[in-house]
Coordinates of C-alpha atoms and ligand atoms in Angstrom, one line a residue:
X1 CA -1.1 35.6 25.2
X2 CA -3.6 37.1 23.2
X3 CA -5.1 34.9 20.3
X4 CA -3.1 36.3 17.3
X5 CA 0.2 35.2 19.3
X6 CA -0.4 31.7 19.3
X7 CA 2.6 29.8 17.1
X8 CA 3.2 26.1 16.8
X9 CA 6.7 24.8 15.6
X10 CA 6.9 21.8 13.3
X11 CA 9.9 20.0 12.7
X12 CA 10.9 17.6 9.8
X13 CA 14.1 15.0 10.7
X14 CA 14.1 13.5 7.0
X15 CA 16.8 11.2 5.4
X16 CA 18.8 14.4 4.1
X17 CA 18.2 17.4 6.1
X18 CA 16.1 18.6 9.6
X19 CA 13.6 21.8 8.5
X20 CA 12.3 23.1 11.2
X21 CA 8.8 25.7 10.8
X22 CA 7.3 28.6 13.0
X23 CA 3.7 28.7 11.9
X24 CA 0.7 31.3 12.7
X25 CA -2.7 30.1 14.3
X26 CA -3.6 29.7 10.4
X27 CA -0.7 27.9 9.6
X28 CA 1.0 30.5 7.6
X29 CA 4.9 29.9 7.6
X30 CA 6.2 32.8 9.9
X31 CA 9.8 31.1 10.0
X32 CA 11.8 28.1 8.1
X33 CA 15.4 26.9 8.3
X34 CA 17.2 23.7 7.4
X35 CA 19.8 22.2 8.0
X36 CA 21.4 19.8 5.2
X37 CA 23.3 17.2 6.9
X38 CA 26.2 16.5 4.2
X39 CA 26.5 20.5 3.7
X40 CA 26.4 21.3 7.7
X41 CA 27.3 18.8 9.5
X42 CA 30.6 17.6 6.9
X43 CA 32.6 15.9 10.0
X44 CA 30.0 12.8 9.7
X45 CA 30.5 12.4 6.1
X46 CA 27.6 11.5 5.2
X47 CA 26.5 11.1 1.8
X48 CA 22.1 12.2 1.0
X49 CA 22.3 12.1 5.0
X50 CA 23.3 8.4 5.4
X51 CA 26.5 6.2 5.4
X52 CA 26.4 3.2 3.1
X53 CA 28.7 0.4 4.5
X54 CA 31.4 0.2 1.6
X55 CA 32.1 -3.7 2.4
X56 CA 28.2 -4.0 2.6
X57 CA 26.5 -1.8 0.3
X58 CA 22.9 -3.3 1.6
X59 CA 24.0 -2.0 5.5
X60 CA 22.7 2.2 5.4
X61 CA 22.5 3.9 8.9
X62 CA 23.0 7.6 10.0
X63 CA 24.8 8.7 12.7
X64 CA 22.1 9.4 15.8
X65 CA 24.5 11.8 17.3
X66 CA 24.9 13.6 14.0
X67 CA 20.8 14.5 13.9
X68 CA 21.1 15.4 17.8
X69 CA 23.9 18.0 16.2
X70 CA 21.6 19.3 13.8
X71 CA 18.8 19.7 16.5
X72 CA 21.7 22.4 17.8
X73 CA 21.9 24.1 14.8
X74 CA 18.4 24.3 14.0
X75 CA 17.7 25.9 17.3
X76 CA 20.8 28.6 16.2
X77 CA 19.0 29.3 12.7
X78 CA 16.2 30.0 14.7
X79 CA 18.0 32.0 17.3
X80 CA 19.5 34.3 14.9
X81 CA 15.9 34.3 12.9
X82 CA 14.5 36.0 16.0
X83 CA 12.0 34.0 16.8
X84 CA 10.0 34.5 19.8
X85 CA 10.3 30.8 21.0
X86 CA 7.6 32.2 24.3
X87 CA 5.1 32.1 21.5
X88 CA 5.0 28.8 20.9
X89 CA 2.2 26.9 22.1
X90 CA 2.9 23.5 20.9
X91 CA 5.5 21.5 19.2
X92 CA 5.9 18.4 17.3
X93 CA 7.4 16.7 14.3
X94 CA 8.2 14.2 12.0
X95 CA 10.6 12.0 10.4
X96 CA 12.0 9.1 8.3
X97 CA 9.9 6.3 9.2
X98 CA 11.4 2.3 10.3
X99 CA 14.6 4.1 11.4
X100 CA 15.7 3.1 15.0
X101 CA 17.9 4.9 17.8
X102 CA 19.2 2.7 20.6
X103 CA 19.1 4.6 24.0
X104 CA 22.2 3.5 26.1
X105 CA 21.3 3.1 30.0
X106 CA 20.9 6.4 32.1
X107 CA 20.1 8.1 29.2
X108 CA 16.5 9.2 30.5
X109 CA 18.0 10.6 33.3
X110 CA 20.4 12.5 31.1
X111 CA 17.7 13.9 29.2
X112 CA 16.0 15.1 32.0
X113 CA 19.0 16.8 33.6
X114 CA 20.5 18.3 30.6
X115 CA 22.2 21.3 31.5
X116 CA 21.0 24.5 29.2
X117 CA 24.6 26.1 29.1
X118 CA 25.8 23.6 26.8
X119 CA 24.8 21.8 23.8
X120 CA 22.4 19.3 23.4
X121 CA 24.9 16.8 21.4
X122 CA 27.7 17.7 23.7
X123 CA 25.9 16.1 26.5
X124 CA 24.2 13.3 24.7
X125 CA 27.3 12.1 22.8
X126 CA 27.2 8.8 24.9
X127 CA 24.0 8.4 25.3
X128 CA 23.4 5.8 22.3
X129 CA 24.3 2.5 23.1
X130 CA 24.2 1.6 18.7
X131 CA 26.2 5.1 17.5
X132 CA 24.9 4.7 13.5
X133 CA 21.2 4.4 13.7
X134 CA 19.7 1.7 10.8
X135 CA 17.8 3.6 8.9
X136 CA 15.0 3.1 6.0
X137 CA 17.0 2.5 3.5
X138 CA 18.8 -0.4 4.9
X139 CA 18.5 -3.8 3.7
X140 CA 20.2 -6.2 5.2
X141 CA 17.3 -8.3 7.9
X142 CA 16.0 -10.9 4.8
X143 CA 16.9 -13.7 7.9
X144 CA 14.9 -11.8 10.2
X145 CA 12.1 -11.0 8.0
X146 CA 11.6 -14.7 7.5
X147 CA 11.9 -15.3 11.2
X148 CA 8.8 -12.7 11.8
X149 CA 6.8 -13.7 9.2
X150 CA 7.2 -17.7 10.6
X151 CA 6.3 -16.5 14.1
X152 CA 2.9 -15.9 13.2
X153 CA 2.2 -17.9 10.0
X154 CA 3.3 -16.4 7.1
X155 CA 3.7 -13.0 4.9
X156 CA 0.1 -12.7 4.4
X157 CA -1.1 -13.3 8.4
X158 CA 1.9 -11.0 9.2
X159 CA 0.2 -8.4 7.1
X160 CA -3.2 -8.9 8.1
X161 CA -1.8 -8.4 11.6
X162 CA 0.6 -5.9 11.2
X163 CA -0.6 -3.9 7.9
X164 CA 2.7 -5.0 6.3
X165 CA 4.6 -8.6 5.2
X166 CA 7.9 -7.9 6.9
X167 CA 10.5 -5.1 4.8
X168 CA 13.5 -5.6 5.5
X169 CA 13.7 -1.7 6.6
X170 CA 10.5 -2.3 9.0
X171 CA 12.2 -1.2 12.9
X172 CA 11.2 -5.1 14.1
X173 CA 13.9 -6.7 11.9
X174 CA 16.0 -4.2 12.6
X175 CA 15.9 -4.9 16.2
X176 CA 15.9 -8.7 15.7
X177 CA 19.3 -8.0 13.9
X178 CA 21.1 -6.0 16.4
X179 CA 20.1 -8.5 19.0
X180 CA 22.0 -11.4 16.8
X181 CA 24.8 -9.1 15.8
X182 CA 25.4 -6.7 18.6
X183 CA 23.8 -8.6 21.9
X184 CA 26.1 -6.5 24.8
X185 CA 24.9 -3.0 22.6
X186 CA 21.4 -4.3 23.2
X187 CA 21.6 -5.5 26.9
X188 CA 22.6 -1.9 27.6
X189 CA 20.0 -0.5 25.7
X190 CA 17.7 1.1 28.0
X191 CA 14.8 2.1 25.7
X192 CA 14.7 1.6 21.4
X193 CA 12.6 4.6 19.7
X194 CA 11.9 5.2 16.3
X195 CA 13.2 8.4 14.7
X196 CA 10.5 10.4 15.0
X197 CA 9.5 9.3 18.6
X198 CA 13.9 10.0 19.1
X199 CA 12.6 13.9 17.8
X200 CA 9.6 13.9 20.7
X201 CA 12.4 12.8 23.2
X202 CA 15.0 15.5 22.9
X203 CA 12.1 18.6 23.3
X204 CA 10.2 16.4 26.1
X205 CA 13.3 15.9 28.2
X206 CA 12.8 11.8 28.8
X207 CA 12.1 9.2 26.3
X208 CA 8.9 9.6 24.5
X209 CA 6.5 7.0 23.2
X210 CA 5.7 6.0 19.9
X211 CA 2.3 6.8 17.9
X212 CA 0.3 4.6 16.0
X213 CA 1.0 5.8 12.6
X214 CA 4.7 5.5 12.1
X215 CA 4.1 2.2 14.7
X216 CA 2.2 0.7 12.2
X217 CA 6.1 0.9 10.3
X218 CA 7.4 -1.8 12.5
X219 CA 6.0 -5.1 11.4
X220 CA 5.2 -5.4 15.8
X221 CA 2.1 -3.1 16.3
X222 CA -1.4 -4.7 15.8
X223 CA -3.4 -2.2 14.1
X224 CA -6.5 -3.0 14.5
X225 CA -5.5 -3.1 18.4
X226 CA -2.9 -1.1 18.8
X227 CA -1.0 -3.2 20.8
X228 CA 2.3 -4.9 20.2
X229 CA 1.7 -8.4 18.9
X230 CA 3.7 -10.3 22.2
X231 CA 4.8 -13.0 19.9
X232 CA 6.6 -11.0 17.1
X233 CA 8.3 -8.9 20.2
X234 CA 9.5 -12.6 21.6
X235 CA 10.9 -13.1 17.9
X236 CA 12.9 -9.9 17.8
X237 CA 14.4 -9.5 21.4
X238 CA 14.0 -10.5 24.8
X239 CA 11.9 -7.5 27.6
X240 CA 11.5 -5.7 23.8
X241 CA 8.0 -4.5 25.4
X242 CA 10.2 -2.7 28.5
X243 CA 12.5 -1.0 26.2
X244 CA 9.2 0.3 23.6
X245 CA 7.0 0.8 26.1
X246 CA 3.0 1.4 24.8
X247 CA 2.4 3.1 21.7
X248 CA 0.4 5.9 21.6
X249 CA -2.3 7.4 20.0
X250 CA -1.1 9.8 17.1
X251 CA -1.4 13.8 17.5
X252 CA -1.5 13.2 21.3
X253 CA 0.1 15.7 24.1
X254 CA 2.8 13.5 25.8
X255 CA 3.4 16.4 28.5
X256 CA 5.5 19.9 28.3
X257 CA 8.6 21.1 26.7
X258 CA 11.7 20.3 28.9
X259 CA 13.5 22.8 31.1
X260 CA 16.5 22.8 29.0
X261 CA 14.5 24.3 26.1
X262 CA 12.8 26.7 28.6
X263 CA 15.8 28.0 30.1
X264 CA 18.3 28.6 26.8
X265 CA 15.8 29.5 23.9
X266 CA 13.0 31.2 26.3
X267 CA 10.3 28.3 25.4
X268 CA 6.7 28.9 27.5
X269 CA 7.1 25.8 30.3
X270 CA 3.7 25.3 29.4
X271 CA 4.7 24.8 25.5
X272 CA 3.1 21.4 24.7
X273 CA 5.6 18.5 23.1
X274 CA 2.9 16.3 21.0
X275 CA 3.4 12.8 19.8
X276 CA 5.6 13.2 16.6
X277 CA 5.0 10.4 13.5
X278 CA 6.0 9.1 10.5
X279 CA 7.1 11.3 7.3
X280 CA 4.0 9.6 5.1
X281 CA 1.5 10.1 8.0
X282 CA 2.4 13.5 8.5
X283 CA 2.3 14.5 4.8
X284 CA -1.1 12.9 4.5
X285 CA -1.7 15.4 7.3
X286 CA 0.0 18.4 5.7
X287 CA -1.9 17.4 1.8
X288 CA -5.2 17.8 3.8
X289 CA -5.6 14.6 1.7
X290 CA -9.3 14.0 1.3
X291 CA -10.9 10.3 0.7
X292 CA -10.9 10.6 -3.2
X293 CA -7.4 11.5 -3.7
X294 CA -4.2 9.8 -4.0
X295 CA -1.2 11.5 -2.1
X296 CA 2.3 11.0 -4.4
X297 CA 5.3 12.5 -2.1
X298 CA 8.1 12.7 -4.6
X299 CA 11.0 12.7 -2.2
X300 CA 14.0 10.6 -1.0
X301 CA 11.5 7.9 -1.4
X302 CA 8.8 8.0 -3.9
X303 CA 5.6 6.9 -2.1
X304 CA 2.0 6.8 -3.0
X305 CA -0.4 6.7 -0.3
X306 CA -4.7 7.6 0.2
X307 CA -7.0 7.2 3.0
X308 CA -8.6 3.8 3.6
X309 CA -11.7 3.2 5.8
X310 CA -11.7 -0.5 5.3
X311 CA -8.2 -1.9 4.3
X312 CA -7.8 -5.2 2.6
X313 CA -4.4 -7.0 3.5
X314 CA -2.1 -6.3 0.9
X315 CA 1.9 -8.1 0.5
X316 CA 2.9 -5.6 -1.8
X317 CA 2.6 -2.4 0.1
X318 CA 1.4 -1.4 3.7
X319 CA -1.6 -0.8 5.6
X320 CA -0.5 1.9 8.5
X321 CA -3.5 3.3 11.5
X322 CA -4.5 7.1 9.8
X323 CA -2.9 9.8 12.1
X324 CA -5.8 12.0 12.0
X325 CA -8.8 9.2 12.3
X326 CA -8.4 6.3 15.2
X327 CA -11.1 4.1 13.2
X328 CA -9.3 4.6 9.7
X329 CA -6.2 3.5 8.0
X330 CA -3.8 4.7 5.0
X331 CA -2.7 2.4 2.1
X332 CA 1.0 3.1 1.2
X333 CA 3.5 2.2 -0.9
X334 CA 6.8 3.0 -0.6
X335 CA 10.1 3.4 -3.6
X336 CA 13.3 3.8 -2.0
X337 CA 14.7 5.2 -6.1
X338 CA 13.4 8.7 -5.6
X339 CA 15.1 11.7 -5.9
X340 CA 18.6 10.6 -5.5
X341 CA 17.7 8.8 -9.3
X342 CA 16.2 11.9 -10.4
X343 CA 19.5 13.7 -9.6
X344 CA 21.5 11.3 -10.7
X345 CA 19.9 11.0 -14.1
X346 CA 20.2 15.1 -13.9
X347 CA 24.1 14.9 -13.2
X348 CA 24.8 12.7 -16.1
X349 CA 22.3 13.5 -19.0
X350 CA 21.8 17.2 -18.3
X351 CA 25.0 18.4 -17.0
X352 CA 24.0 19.0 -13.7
X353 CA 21.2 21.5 -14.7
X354 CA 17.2 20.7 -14.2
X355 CA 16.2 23.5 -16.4
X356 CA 18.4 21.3 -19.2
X357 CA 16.7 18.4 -17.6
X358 CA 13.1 19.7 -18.0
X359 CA 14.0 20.6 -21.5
X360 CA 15.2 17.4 -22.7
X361 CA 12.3 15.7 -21.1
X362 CA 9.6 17.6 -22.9
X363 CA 11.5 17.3 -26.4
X364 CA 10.9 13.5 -26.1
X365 CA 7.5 12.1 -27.2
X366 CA 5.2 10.4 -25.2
X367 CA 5.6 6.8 -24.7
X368 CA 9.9 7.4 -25.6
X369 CA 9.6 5.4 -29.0
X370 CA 8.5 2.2 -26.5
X371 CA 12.0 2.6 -24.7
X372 CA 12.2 2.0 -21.1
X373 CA 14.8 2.5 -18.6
X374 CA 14.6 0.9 -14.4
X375 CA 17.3 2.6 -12.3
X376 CA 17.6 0.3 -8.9
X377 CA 20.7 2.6 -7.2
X378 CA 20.0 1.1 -4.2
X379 CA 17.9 -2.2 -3.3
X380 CA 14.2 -1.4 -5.1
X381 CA 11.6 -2.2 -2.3
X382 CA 8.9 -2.8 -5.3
X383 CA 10.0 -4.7 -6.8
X384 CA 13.0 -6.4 -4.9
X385 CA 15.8 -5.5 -7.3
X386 CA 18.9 -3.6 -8.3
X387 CA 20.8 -2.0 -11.0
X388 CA 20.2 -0.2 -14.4
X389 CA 18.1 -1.7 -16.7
X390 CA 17.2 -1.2 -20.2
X391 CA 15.0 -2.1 -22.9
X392 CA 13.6 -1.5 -26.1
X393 CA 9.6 -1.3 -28.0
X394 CA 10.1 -5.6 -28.4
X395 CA 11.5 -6.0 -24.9
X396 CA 15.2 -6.5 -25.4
X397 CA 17.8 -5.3 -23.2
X398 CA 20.3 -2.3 -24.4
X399 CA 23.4 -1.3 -22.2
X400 CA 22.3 2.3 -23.0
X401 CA 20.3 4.2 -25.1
X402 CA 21.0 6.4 -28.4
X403 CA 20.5 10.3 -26.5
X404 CA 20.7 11.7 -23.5
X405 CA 16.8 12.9 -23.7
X406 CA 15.9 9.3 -24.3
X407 CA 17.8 8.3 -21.3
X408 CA 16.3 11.2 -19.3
X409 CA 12.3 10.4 -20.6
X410 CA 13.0 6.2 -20.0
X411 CA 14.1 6.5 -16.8
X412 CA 11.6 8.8 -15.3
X413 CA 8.6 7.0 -17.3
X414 CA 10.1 3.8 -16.1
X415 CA 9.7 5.1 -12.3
X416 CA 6.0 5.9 -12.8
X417 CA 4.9 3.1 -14.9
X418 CA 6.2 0.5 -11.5
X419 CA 4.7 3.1 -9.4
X420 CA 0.7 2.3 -11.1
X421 CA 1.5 -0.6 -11.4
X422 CA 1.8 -1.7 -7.9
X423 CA -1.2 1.1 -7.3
X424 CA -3.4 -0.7 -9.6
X425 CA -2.0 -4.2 -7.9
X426 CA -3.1 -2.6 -4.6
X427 CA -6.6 -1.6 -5.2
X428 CA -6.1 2.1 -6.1
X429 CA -8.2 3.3 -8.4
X430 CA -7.0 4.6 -11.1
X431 CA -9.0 6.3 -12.9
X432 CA -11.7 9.2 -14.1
X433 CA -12.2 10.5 -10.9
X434 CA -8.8 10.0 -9.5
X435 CA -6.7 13.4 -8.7
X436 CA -3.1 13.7 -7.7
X437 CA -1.8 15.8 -5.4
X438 CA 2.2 15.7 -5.7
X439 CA 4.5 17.3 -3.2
X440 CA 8.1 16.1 -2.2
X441 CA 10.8 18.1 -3.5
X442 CA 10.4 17.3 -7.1
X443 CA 6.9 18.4 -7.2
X444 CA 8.3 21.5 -8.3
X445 CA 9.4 20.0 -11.1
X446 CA 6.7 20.7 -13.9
X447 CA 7.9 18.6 -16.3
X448 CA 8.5 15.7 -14.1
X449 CA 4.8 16.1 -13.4
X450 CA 3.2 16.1 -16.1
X451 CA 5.3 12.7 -17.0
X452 CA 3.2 11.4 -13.9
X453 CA 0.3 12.9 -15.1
X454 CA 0.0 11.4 -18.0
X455 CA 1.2 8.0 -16.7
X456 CA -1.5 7.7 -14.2
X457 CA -3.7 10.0 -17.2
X458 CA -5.5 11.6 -14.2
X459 CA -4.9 15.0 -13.7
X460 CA -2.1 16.7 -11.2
X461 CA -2.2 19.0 -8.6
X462 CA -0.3 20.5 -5.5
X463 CA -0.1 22.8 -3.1
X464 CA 1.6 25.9 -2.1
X465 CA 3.4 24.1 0.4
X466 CA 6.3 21.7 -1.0
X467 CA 7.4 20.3 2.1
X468 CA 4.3 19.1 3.2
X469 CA 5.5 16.4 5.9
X470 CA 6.9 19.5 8.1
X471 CA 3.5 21.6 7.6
X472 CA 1.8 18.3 8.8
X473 CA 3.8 18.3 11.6
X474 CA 2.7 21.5 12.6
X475 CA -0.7 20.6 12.0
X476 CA 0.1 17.8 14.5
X477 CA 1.1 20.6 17.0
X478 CA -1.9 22.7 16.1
X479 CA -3.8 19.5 16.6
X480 CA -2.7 18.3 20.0
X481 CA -2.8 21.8 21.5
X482 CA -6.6 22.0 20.5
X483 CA -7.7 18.7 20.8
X484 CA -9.6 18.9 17.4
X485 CA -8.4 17.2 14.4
X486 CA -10.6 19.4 12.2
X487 CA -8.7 22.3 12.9
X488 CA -6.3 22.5 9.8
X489 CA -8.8 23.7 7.8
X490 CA -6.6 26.2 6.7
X491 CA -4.7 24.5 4.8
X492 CA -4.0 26.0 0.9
X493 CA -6.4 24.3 -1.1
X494 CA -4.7 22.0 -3.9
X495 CA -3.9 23.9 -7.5
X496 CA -3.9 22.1 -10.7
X497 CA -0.7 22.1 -12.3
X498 CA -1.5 19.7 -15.0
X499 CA -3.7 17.3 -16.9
X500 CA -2.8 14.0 -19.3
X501 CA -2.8 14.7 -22.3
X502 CA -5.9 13.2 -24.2
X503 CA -4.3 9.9 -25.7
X504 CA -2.3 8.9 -22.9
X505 CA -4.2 5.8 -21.6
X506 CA -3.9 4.8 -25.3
X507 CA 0.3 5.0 -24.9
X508 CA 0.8 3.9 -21.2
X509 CA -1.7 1.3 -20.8
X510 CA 0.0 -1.1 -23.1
X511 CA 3.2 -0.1 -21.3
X512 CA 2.2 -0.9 -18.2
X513 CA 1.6 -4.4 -19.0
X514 CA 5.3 -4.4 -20.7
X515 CA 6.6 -3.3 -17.6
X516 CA 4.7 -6.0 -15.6
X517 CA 6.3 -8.5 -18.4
X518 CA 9.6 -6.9 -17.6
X519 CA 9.6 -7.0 -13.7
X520 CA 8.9 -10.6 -13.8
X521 CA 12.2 -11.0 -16.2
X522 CA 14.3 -9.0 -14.0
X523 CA 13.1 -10.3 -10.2
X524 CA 13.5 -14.3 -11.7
Ligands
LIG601 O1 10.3 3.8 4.0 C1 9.6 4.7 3.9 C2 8.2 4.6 4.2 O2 7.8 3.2 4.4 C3 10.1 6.0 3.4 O3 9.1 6.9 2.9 C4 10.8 6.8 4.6 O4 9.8 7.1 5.6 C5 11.5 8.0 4.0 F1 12.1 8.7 5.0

């Protein structure tokens, strides 16, 4: 295969959709399709790609069978794209981190005698011993949390140990819950993975490990070791080390692409599978994030994140091990009120439209005449709360405010002023030489950015590449098939999009200290 032939395939299993990409040696996109799980995939009713328990709004899984399904489909797009799967050198992925799939017993040797005539769900259908995987957005483990965070002293040891206090979305809760709740489900649970290491495991053929990066998600992994902590796997579930097995580094070959992929889409049998990670770690790989800039994925979930060398423990936030540097870290911090606020706020101040939305937005003055608006749809991470709130320039709560463009500017001001807050809180620094590179799906949203531009009053930029968490993934594949983590210099290089205006610190400074004042109001 001569050089020019060389493709990589990166795939992204995120809470709404699976992309899948066909990259070029220099990462140029040769082939993309999606598939959107409420649009495709209808007969799982699933609403943004999850199922909210209606008699427990705080209980949000996904169907694992319905993501195996869109594996399927994915590989059809593809199909009927022509691409020339015996190009493809390596593969990997990524996906929604904390998210857990429950492997029923047998099911490794199902996955490595899956027959190629038939579909991949069709033979997997009872191959899950949970059927709705828990996924990020679920928060329902606050007993569980507690019970982790006594087994080894506290939130703040738990953090120093595990990079995070324990979230109630974190996989180890999760596990400790399913134990309580559903302990036959679990005693015929041959191995647990994590979504992204559930990706690895359908292209390897057997159950793959999981990486350090989007380990460091579980509140079990030490990360400065690497190993599970033994205590905080007793606290979760009995032989949990049996059913995890070790983690692994990140970016690293597990072995080649199973015969079933070989035999019905034409794959190379020497087509590598490499250790697939967390959305966040992968986007950090995808942004090319260098050490002086801070990474802002606008997304499902908003989250901030930049490259640490020497992380201090942090309880609002998480410390994770760096996919692309064994010795480094990344500083996160997660918002689960992301898009699915944006569009709501869309829907009902600007009929539907984001060019209306846009409009609105930039016809409101900085700062919103002091008004601020907090929409907690679901369970806010930071800070712990929910619902709509609203207030005015002295602090007093309104029900709602006088136009729809005030509504539209309060509510998306109100999402960045919490999200520097907690930044500053954490250590980022904000400040004169801080950039941002944005990407996430409302990255393409100019006026949204420059809102977060002048929020943070450092200037904005992105890249060419708005799904940046699947073009990290195929770095990781690039990656592993080389063996050198330099090689995604190729990347497009970051282009301003927009800078704060020039008395911006003079507006949002004051209003992030009304916010902070705020917070504590709503959280007592
Ligand atoms: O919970 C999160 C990270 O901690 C989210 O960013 C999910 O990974 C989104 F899928």
């Amino acid at each position: 295969m001569s050089e020019n032939d060389k493709t990589f395939l990166g795939l992204d299993l995120s809470t709404q959709q699976l992309k899948g990409a066909v990259v070029d040696e220099n990462l140029r996109i040769i082939c993309e399709e999606t598939v959107i799980f409420d649009t495709h995939l209808p007969e799982y009713r699933t609403n943004g790609g999850v199922t909210v328990n209606k008699s427990n709004p705080h209980e949000i899984t996904a169907p694992t069978i319905m993501w195996v399904k869109a594996l399927d489909l994915l590989m059809d797009k593809l199909t009927v794209a022509s691409v020339d799967f015996s190009k493809i050198v390596a593969i990997s992925g990524t996906a929604q981190q904390h998210g857990s799939v429950y492997w029923q017993n047998g099911a490794d040797k199902t996955l490595e005698n899956l027959d190629p005539s038939n579909f991949l769900h069709s033979q997997l259908a009872t191959s899950f011993s949970i059927a709705n995987s828990p996924t990020w957005m679920d928060s329902t483990t606050k007993i569980e949390c507690k019970c982790l965070e006594d087994a080894v002293g506290g939130p703040e040891k738990l953090a120093e140990i595990t990079g995070s206090r324990a979230y109630e979305r974190f996989t180890g809760s999760q596990i400790a819950r399913i134990v309580v709740h559903r302990p036959e489900a679990y005693r015929n649970t041959e191995r647990i993975s994590i979504v992204s290491s559930f990706l690895a495991s359908l292209f390897l053929g057997k159950i793959a490990p999981i990486d350090y990066s989007d380990g460091s998600g579980m509140n079990l992994m030490d990360i400065k070791t690497k190993k599970w902590d033994q205590r905080l796997l007793d606290t979760c579930g009995p032989n949990l080390a049996d059913k995890l097995k070790d983690p692994v580094p990140s970016c690293s070959c597990l072995g080649t692409v199973s015969s079933y992929f070989v035999e019905r889409y034409g794959f190379n049998e020497n087509c590598k599978v490499i250790a697939c990670s967390g959305d966040n770690p992968s986007s950090l790989i995808g942004m090319g994030l260098k050490k002086e800039w801070l990474g802002v994925s606008l997304g499902t979930s908003d989250t901030l994140f930049l490259w640490v060398s020497n992380p201090k423990t942090v309880l609002n936030g998480h410390i994770l091990c760096n996919p692309l540097d064994q010795h480094a870290f990344m500083a996160m911090l997660v918002f689960k009120n992301g898009s699915l606020t944006r569009e709501k706020i869309r829907n009902k101040y600007a009929h539907q439209s984001w060019d209306e939305f846009s409009e609105l937005l930039e016809r409101t003055p900085r700062g919103n005449f002091g008004y601020i608006g907090l929409h907690f749809d679901v369970e806010e991470i930071l800070p712990v709360a929910i619902g709509e709130h609203r207030f005015n320039k002295e602090g007093k709560k309104l029900t709602k405010f006088s136009s729809n463009e005030i509504e539209i500017r309060a509510a998306i001001e109100g999402q960045f002023l919490t999200r520097r807050l907690f930044a500053e809180d954490i250590g980022f620094q904000i400040g004169e030489g801080t950039k941002i590179l944005a990407t996430g799906g409302a990255s393409a949203n100019r006026a949204i950015l420059q809102v977060l531009s002048d929020v943070f009053g450092c200037p904005v930029y992105t890249q060419d590449i708005v799904n940046s968490a699947m073009m990290g993934a195929a770095c990781q594949a690039k990656i592993g098939f080389t063996g050198n983590s330099e090689n995604i210099s190729d990347l497009p290089p970051p282009k301003l999009i927009c800078e704060p205006y020039k008395n911006s610190e003079e507006i949002y400074k004051p209003m992030v200290l009304k916010m902070r004042e705020i917070l504590r109001n709503i959280t007592s």
